[in-house]
Coordinates of C-alpha atoms in Angstrom, one line a residue:
X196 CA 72.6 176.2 -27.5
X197 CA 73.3 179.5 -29.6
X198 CA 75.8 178.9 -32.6
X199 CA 77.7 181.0 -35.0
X200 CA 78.3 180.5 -38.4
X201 CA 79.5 181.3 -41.9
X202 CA 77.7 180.6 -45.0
X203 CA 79.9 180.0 -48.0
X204 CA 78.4 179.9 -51.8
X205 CA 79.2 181.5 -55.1
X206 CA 75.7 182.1 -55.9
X207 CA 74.0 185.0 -53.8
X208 CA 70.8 183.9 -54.1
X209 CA 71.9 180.5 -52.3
X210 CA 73.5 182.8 -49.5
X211 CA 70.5 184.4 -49.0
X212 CA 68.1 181.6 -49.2
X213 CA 70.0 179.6 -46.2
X214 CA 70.9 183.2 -44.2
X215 CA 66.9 183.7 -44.1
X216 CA 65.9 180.3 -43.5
X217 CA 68.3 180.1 -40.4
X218 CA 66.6 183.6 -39.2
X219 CA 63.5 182.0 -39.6
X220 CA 63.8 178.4 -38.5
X221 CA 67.1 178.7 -37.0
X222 CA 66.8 181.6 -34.5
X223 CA 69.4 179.8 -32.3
X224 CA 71.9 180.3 -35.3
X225 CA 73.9 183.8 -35.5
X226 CA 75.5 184.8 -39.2
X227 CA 79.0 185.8 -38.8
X228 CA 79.5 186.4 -42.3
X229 CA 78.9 185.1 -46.2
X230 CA 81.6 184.0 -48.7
X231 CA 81.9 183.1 -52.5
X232 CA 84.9 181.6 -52.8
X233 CA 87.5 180.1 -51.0
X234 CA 89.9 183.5 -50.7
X235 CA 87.3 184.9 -49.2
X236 CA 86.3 181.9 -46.9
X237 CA 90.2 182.1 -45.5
X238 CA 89.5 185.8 -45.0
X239 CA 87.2 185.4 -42.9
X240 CA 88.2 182.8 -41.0
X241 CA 91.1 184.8 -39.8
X242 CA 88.8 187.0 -38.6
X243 CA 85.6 184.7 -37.1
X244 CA 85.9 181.2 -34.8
X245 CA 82.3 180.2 -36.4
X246 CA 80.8 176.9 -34.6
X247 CA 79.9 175.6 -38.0
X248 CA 80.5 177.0 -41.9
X249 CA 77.5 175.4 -44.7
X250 CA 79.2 174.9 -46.8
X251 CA 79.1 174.4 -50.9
X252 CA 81.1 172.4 -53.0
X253 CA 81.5 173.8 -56.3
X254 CA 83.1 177.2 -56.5
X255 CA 84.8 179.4 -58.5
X256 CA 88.7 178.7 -58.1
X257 CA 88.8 176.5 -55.7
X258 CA 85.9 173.8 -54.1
X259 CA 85.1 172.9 -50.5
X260 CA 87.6 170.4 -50.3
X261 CA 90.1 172.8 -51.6
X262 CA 89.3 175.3 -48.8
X263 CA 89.4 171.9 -46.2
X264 CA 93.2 171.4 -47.2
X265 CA 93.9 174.9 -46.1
X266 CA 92.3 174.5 -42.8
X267 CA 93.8 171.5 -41.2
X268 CA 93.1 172.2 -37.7
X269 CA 89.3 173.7 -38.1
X270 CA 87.1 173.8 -35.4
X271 CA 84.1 174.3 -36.5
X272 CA 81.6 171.7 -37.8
X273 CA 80.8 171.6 -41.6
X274 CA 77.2 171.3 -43.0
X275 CA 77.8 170.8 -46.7
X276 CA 75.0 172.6 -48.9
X277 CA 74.8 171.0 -52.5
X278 CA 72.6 170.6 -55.3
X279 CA 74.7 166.9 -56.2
X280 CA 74.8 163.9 -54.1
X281 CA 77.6 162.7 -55.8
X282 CA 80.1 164.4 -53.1
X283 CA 78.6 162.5 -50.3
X284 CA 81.4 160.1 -49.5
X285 CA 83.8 162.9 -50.1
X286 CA 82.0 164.9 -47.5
X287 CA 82.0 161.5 -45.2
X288 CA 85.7 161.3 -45.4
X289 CA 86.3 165.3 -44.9
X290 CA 84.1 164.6 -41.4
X291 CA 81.5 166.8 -42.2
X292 CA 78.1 166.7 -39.6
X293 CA 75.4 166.9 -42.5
X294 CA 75.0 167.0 -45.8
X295 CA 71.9 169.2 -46.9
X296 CA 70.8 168.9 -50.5
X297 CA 69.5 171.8 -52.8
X298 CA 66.7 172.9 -52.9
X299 CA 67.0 172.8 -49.0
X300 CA 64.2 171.0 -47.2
X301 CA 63.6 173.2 -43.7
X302 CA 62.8 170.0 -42.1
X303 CA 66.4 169.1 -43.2
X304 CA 68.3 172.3 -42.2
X305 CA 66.7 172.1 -38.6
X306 CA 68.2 168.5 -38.0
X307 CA 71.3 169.8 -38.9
X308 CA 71.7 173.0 -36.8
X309 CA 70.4 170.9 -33.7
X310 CA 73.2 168.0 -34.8
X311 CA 75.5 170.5 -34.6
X312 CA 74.4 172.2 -31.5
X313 CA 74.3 168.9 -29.4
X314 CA 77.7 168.5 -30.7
X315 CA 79.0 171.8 -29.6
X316 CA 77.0 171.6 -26.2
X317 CA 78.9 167.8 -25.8
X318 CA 82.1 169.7 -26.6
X319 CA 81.9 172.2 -24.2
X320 CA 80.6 169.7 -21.7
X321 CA 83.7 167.5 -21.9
X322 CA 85.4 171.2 -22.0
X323 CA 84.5 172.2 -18.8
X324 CA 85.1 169.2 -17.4
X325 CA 88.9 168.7 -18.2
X326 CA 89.5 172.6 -18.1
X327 CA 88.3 174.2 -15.1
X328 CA 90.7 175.3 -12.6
X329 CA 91.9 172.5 -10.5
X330 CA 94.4 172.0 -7.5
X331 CA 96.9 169.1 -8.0
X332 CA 98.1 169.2 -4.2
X333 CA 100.8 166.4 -4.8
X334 CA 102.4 168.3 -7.6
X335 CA 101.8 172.0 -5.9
X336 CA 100.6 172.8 -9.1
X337 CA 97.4 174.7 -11.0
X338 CA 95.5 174.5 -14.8
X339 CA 93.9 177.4 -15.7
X340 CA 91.9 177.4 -19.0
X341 CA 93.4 178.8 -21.8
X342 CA 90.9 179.2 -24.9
X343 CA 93.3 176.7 -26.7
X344 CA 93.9 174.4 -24.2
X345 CA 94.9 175.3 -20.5
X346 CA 98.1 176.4 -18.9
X347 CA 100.1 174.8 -15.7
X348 CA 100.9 177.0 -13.1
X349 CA 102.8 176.3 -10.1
X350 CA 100.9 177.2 -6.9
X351 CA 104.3 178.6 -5.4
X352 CA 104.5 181.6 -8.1
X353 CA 101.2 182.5 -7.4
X354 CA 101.5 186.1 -5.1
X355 CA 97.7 186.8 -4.8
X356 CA 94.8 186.6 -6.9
X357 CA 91.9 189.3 -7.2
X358 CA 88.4 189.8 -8.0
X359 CA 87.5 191.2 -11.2
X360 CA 83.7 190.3 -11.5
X361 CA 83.4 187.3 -12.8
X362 CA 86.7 186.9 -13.5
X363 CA 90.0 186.6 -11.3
X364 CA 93.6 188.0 -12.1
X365 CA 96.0 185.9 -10.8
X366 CA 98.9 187.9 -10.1
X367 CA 102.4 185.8 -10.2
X368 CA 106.2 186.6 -9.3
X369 CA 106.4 187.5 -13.5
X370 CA 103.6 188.6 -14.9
X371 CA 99.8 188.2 -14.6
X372 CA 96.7 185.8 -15.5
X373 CA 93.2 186.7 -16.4
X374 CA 90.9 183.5 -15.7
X375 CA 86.7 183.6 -16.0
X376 CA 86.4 181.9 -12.6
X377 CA 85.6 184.0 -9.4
X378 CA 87.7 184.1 -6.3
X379 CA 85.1 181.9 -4.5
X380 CA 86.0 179.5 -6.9
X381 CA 89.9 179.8 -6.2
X382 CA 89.5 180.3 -2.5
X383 CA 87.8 177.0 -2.6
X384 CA 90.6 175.6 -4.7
X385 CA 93.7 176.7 -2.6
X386 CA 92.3 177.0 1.1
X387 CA 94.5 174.1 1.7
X388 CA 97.3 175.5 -0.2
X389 CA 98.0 178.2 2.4
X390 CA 95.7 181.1 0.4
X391 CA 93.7 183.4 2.7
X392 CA 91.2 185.9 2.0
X393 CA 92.2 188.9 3.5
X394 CA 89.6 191.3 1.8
X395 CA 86.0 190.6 -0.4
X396 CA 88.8 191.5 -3.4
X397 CA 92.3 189.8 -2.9
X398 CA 92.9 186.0 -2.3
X399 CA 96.7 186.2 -1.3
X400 CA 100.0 183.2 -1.2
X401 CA 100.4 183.7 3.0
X402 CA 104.1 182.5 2.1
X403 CA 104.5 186.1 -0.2
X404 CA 103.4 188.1 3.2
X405 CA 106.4 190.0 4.1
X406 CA 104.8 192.6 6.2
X407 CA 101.8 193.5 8.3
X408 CA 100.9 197.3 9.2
X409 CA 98.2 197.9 11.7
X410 CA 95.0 199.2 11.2
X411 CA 91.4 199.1 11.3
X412 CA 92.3 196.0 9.3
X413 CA 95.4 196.9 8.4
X414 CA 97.8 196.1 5.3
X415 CA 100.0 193.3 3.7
X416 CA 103.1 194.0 2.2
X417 CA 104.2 191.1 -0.4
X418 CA 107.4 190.1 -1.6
X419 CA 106.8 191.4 -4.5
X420 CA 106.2 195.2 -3.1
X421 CA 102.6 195.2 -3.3
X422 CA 100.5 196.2 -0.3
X423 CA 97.2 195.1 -0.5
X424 CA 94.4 196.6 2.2
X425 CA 93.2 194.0 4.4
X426 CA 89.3 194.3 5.5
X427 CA 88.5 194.1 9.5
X428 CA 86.3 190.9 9.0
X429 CA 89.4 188.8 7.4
X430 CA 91.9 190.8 10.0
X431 CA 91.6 187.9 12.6
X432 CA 91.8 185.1 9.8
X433 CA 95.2 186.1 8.4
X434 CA 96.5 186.7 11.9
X435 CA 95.5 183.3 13.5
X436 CA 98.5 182.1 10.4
X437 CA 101.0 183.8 12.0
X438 CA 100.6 182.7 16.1

């Protein structure tokens, strides 16, 4: 899988020797940005969610481990890029992936970037599988993911949801959700929770319909306000839930 990543050492030389070996050798491996020191490390941090930071040790005011303590809850993976060996267990306990010694072997650096990429790709697997939009029909409730977790929504609050490529907005009595699923996806997911789709656009709460207005296909006027167009192919669909 493609990765991101930050390369952190006080010597430019270093910097440059591992940013062209992962153009090289590494092509899966995108450069976010260099630092020399731990500041700048924090800097760009703030700025960047790198998959994985190689890392040095030694640095001017401040090492690795130093610039560890100031990221308690990192993400990314850490390759530590050294000249001593000495650091190793201190690298162990600080739960690095690798540890690369200087001068870097290429055999070396391509073991680590695809350690770290079957890590990430294991990540996101287990990811997916915990936080993709699911219906908990006992509870009436929703999780949508979130890119720091995912949020609970209850089904009830839900007005309508609409298309947005490949993303849906879920539209609720207060406020709104952006979610990258499709509509297919949540008209799978609430068909059972009394959702109907009334147009190739809008996947709407039957239980917010306050009004109906004739037409071709007509309209829908929610409980919120909103009237939504309904298309002539979903007309008879919405209508058979009010017989």
């Amino acid at each position: 899988m493609n990765l991101t990543a930050i390369v952190v050492d006080d010597e430019a030389n270093s910097r440059a020797i591992i940013r062209n070996y992962l153009g090289k050798y590494c092509p899966s491996v995108t450069v976010l940005g260099e630092a020399a020191s731990v500041q700048e490390t924090i800097t760009l941090l703030a700025q960047h969610t790198p998959d994985v930071l190689f890392l040095d040790v030694e640095m001017p005011y401040g090492n690795a481990f130093d610039l560890l303590e100031q990221v308690p809850d990192r993400s990314f993976e850490i390759v530590f890029v050294t000249a001593y060996d000495h650091y190793a267990v201190d690298a162990l306990n600080a739960q690095a992936t690798y540890y690369l010694l200087k001068p870097i072997a290429i055999d070396n650096l391509i073991k680590a970037v695809d350690h770290v990429s079957h890590i990430r790709q294991r990540e996101k697997e287990l990811q997916d599988a915990v936080l993709i939009p699911k219906v908990t029909t006992t509870e009436g409730k929703i999780t949508i993911p979130q890119q720091d977790g995912f949020e609970v929504l209850k089904i009830s609050d839900i007005l309508y949801c609409q298309a947005d490529d490949n993303y849906t907005k879920i539209y609720l009595d207060q406020g709104q959700k952006l979610v990258s699923k499709t509509l297919k996806y949540f008209e799978d997911s609430l068909r059972t929770e009394g959702f109907v789709r009334t147009h190739k656009s809008f996947l709407v709460n039957v239980s917010k319909i306050t009004r109906y207005r004739k037409g071709k296909g007509g309209s829908i006027v929610l409980s919120s306000g909103k009237e939504l167009a309904v298309s002539s192919s979903k007309k008879g669909v919405l209508l058979d839930y009010f017989k």
